XYZ file of C-alpha atoms in Angstrom:
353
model
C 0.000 0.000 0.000
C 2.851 2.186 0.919
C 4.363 1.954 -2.685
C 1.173 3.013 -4.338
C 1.192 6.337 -6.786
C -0.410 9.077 -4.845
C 0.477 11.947 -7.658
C 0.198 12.294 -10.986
C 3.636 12.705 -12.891
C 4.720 16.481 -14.071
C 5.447 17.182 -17.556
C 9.055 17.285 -18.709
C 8.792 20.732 -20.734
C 5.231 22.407 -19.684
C 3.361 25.332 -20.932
C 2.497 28.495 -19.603
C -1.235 28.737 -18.481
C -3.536 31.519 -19.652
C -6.598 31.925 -16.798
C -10.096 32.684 -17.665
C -11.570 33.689 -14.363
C -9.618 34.917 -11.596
C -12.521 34.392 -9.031
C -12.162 32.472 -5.411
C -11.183 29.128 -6.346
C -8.624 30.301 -8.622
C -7.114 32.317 -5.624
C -7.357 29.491 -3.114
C -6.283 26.589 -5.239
C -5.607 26.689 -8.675
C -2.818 29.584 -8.207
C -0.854 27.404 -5.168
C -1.466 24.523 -6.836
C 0.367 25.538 -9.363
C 3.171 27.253 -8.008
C 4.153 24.495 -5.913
C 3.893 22.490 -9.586
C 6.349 24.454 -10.752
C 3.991 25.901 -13.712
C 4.128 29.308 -14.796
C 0.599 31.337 -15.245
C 1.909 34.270 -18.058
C -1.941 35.851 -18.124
C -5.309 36.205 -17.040
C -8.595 37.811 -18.253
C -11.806 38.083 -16.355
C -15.156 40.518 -17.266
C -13.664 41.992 -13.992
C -10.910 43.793 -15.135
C -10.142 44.885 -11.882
C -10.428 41.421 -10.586
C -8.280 40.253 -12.707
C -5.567 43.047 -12.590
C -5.323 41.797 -9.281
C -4.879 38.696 -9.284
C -2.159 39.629 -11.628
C -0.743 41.961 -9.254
C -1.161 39.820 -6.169
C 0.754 36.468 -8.454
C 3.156 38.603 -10.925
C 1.234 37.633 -13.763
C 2.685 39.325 -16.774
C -0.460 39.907 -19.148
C -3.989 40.628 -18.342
C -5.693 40.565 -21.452
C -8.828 42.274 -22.343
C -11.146 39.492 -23.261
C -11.200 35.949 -24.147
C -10.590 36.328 -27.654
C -7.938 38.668 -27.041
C -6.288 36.101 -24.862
C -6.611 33.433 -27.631
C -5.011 36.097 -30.468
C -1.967 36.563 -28.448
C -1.280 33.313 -27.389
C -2.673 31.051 -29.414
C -2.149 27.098 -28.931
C 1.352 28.173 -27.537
C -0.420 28.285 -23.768
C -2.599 25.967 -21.727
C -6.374 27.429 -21.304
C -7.358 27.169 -17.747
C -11.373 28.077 -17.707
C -12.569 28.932 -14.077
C -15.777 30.327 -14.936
C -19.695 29.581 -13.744
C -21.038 26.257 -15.790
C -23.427 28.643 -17.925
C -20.698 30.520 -19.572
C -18.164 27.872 -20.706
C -19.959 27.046 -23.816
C -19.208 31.137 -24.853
C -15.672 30.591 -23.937
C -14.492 27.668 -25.589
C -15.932 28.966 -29.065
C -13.414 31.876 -28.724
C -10.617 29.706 -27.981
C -8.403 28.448 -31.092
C -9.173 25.064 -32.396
C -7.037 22.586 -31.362
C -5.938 24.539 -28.087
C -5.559 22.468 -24.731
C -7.358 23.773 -21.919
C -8.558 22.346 -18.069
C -12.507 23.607 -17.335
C -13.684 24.114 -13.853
C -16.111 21.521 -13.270
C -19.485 20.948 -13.563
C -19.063 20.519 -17.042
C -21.910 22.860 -17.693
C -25.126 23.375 -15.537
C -27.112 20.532 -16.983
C -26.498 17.794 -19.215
C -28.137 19.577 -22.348
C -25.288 22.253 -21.669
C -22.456 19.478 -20.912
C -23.468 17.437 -24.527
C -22.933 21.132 -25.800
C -20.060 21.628 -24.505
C -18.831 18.089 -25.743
C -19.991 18.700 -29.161
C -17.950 22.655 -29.460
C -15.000 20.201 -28.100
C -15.447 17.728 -30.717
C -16.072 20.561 -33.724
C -12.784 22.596 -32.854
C -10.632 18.925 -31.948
C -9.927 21.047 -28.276
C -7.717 18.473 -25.519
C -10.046 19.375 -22.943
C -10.316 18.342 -19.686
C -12.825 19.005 -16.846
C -11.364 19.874 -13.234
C -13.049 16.824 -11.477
C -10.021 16.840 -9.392
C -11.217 14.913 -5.843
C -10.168 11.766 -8.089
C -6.389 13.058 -8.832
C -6.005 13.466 -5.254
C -3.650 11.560 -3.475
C -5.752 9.216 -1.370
C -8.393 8.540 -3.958
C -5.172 7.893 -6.534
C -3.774 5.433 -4.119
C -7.483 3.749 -3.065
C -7.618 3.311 -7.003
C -4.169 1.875 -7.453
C -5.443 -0.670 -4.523
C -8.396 -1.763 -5.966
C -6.130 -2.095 -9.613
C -3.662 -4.254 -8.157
C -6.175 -6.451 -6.478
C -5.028 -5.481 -3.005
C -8.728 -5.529 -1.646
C -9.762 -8.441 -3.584
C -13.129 -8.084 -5.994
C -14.492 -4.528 -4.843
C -17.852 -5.375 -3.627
C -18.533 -2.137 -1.763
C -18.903 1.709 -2.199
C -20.456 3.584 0.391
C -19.745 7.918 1.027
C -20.802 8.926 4.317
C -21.051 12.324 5.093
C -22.511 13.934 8.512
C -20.789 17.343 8.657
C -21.882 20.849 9.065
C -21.669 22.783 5.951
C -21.561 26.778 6.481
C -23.723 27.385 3.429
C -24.033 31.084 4.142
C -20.800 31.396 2.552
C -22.094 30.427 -1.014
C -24.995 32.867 -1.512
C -24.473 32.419 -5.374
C -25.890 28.935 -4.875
C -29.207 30.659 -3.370
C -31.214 31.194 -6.499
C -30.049 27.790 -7.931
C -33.158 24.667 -8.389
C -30.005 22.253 -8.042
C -27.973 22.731 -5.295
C -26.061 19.238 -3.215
C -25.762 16.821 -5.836
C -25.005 19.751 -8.729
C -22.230 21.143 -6.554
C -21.139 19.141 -4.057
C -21.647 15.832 -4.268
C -20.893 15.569 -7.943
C -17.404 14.666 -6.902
C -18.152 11.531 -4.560
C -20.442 10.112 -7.873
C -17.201 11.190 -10.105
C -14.695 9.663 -8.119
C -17.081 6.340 -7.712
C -17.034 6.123 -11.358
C -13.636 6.875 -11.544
C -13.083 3.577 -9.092
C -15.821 1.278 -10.141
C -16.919 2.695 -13.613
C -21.150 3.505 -14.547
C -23.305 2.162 -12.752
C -26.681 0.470 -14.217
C -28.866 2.711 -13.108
C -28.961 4.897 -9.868
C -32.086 5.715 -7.371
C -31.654 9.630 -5.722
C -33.423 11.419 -3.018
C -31.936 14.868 -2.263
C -33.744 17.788 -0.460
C -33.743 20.842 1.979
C -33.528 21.333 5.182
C -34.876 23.897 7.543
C -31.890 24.451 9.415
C -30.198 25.756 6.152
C -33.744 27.071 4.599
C -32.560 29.065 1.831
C -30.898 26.363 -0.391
C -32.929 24.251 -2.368
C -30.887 20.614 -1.247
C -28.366 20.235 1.523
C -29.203 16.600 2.138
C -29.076 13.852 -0.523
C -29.338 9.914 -0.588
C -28.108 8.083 -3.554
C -28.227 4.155 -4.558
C -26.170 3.360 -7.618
C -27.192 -0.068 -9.557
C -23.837 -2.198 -10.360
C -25.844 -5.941 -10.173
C -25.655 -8.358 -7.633
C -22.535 -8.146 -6.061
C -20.975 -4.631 -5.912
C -23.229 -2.322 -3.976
C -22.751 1.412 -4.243
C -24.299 4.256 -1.896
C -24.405 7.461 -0.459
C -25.805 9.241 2.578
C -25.316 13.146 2.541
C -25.721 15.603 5.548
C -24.313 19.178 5.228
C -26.510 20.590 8.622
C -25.144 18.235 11.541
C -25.751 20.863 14.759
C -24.094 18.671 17.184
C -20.471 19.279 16.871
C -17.527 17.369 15.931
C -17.496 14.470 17.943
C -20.123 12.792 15.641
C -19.132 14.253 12.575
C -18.302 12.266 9.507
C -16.645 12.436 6.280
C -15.500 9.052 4.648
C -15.560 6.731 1.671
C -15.640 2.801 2.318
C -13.887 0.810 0.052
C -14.449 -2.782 0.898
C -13.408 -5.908 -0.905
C -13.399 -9.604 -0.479
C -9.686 -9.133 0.878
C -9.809 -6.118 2.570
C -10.902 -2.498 3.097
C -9.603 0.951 2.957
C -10.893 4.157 4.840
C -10.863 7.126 3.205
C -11.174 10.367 5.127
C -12.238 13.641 3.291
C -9.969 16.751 5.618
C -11.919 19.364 4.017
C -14.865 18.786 5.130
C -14.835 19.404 8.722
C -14.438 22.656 9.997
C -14.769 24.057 6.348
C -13.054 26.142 4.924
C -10.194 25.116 7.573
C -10.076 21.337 6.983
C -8.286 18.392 8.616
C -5.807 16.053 7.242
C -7.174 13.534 4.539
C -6.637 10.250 5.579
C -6.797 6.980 4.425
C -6.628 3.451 5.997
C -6.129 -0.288 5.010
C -6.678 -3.536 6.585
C -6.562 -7.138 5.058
C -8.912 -9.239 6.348
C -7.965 -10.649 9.768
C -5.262 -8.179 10.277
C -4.326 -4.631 11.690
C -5.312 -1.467 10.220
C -2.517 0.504 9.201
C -2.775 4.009 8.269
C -1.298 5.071 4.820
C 1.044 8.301 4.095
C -0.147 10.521 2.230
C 1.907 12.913 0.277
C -0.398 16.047 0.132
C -4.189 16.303 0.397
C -7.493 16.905 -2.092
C -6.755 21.022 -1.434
C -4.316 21.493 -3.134
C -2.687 18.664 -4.995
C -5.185 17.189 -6.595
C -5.151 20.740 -8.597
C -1.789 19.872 -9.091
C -2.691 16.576 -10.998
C -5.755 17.826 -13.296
C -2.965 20.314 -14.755
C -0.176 18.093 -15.023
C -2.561 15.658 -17.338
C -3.174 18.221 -19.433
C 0.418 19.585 -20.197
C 1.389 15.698 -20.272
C -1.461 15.286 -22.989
C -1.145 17.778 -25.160
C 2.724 17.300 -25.109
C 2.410 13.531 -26.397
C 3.551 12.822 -22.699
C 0.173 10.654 -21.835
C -1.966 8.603 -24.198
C -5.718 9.818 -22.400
C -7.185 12.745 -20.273
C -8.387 10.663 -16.772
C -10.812 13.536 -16.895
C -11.647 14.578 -20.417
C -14.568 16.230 -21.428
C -15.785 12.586 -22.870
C -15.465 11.079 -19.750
C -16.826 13.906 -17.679
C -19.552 14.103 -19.858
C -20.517 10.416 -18.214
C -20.179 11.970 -14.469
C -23.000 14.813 -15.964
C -25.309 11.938 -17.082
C -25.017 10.299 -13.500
C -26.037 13.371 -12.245
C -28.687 13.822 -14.493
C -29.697 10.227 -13.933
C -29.876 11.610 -9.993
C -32.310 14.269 -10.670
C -34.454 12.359 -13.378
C -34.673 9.968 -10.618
C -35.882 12.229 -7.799
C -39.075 12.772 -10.315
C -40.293 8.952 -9.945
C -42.450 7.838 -6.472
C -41.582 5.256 -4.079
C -42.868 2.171 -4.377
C -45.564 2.751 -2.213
C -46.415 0.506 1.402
C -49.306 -2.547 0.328
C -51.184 -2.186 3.690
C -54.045 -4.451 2.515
């Protein structure tokens, strides 16, 4: 377990990246993430000019370019594109962008899946290397728990189950407020991503997500999911973003169970968020001790590291497929779709009689 790749490798001659967005996450992640990568960012452009100036001033970024297009006229395919913009407006951006240009998109991969099989199709029509920043599955644990279940170190997988009972401070994202989708669209979308990423599509899936009165304003903060893969692997999920009764109790976890063994994997960020703990993960064989893993870095930031890294390493010839290219993350959109189409059929109902 110990030997298992936790990071994805860097390219041997990368290329600057050109931001489009210089909002929070690009601040908080995508600019450390980088840095400690070793990749240079040469310019930004947001509608924000002032936003953007300062990122540029904050990071030493060297051009801040008007608009999109302007960005694409002065660099070209000589730059990697990295989109950090709401779902809604990717569409807009990648028909500006030179054909045949590489470029990581902040995920979801549009709002809905008419917009992500538009998104695809612009992709397709202008041969773009595009990947979507599903990045919880390039971080080190879930690398490693993959690896694992690879090399047959927890025997045939036969369960997936995410656990979360954590308390969310949602007033922090009032730009979710007006949304219909909220849990499964923005949060959770990266436990059903990394689950395919482990154990591929499922069948079919069964979803239940919802509001709660305790965080009243946003239309889902709670969400239970069953995902169909036959007879003998069982997947699941059991979402809670309002627990009120401290840390103690609190929860944040995939189990990854075999007929060998099992591994533990803690998600840091989500207690105490935005402060986080450590990720974790843990593996016993059957019969025997667990033993906790190493880890070398966490979801924040490295996995950001990774999503990048495939993308220079793919568009330089460097590695043969995108682990999350927009064909791929187009499947994680129909699973989520698949969620919400499912939250429209009734229960089978009790036979009292």
């Amino acid at each position: 377990m110990k030997d298992l790749r936790q990071s994805w490798p860097a390219p041997s001659k990368p290329k600057p990246i050109v931001i489009i967005g210089a909002g929070g996450i690009v601040r908080d992640a995508h600019m450390p993430a980088y840095a400690k990568a070793g990749l240079t960012v040469s310019g930004v452009t947001d509608l924000d000019a002032g936003r953007a100036q300062g990122l540029a001033d904050d990071y030493k970024i060297t051009n801040v370019h008007d608009t999109v297009a302007a960005a694409a006229a002065a660099n070209g395919t000589d730059v990697i594109y990295d989109i950090a913009v709401p779902p809604h407006a990717i569409a807009g951006i990648l028909r500006d962008l030179p054909d045949g240009a590489a470029m990581l998109i902040q995920k979801p991969m549009g709002a809905d899946l008419d917009q992500a099989r538009e998104i695809r199709q612009i992709c397709r029509d202008k041969g773009l290397k595009a990947a979507v920043n599903f990045q919880l599955r390039f971080s080190p644990m879930m690398m490693a728990a993959r690896a694992a279940i690879e090399q047959g170190l927890i025997g045939e997988l036969l369960e997936i189950e995410v656990h979360l009972n954590i308390f969310t401070p949602w007033t922090l994202f009032p730009f979710l407020i007006p949304m219909e989708r909220v849990e499964i669209a923005v949060h959770s979308i990266h436990y059903l991503d990394t689950i395919r990423a482990l154990a591929g599509n499922p069948d079919g899936v069964f979803a239940r997500s919802m509001r709660d009165p305790r965080a009243a304003d946003f239309a889902q903060t709670r969400t239970s999911v069953i995902l169909d893969y036959g007879d003998t692997l069982r997947g699941v999920m059991s979402i809670n973003h309002n627990h009120q009764a401290g840390r103690k109790f609190q929860s944040a976890w995939f189990r990854i169970e075999g007929t060998e063994g099992v591994m533990m994997v803690k998600l840091g960020v989500c207690f105490d968020y935005p402060n986080g703990e450590a990720d974790e993960l843990w593996y016993c064989k059957n019969g025997e001790e667990w033993e906790q893993i190493p880890l070398e870095g966490s979801w924040f930031i490295e996995s950001f590291m990774g999503t990048m890294r495939n993308v220079q390493r793919f568009d330089a010839g460097e590695d043969d497929h995108l682990f999350a290219g927009v064909e791929d993350a187009y499947q994680t959109m129909a699973l989520v779709e698949a969620c919400f189409e499912s939250m429209k059929t009734p229960a089978t109902p009790l036979n009292l009689s």
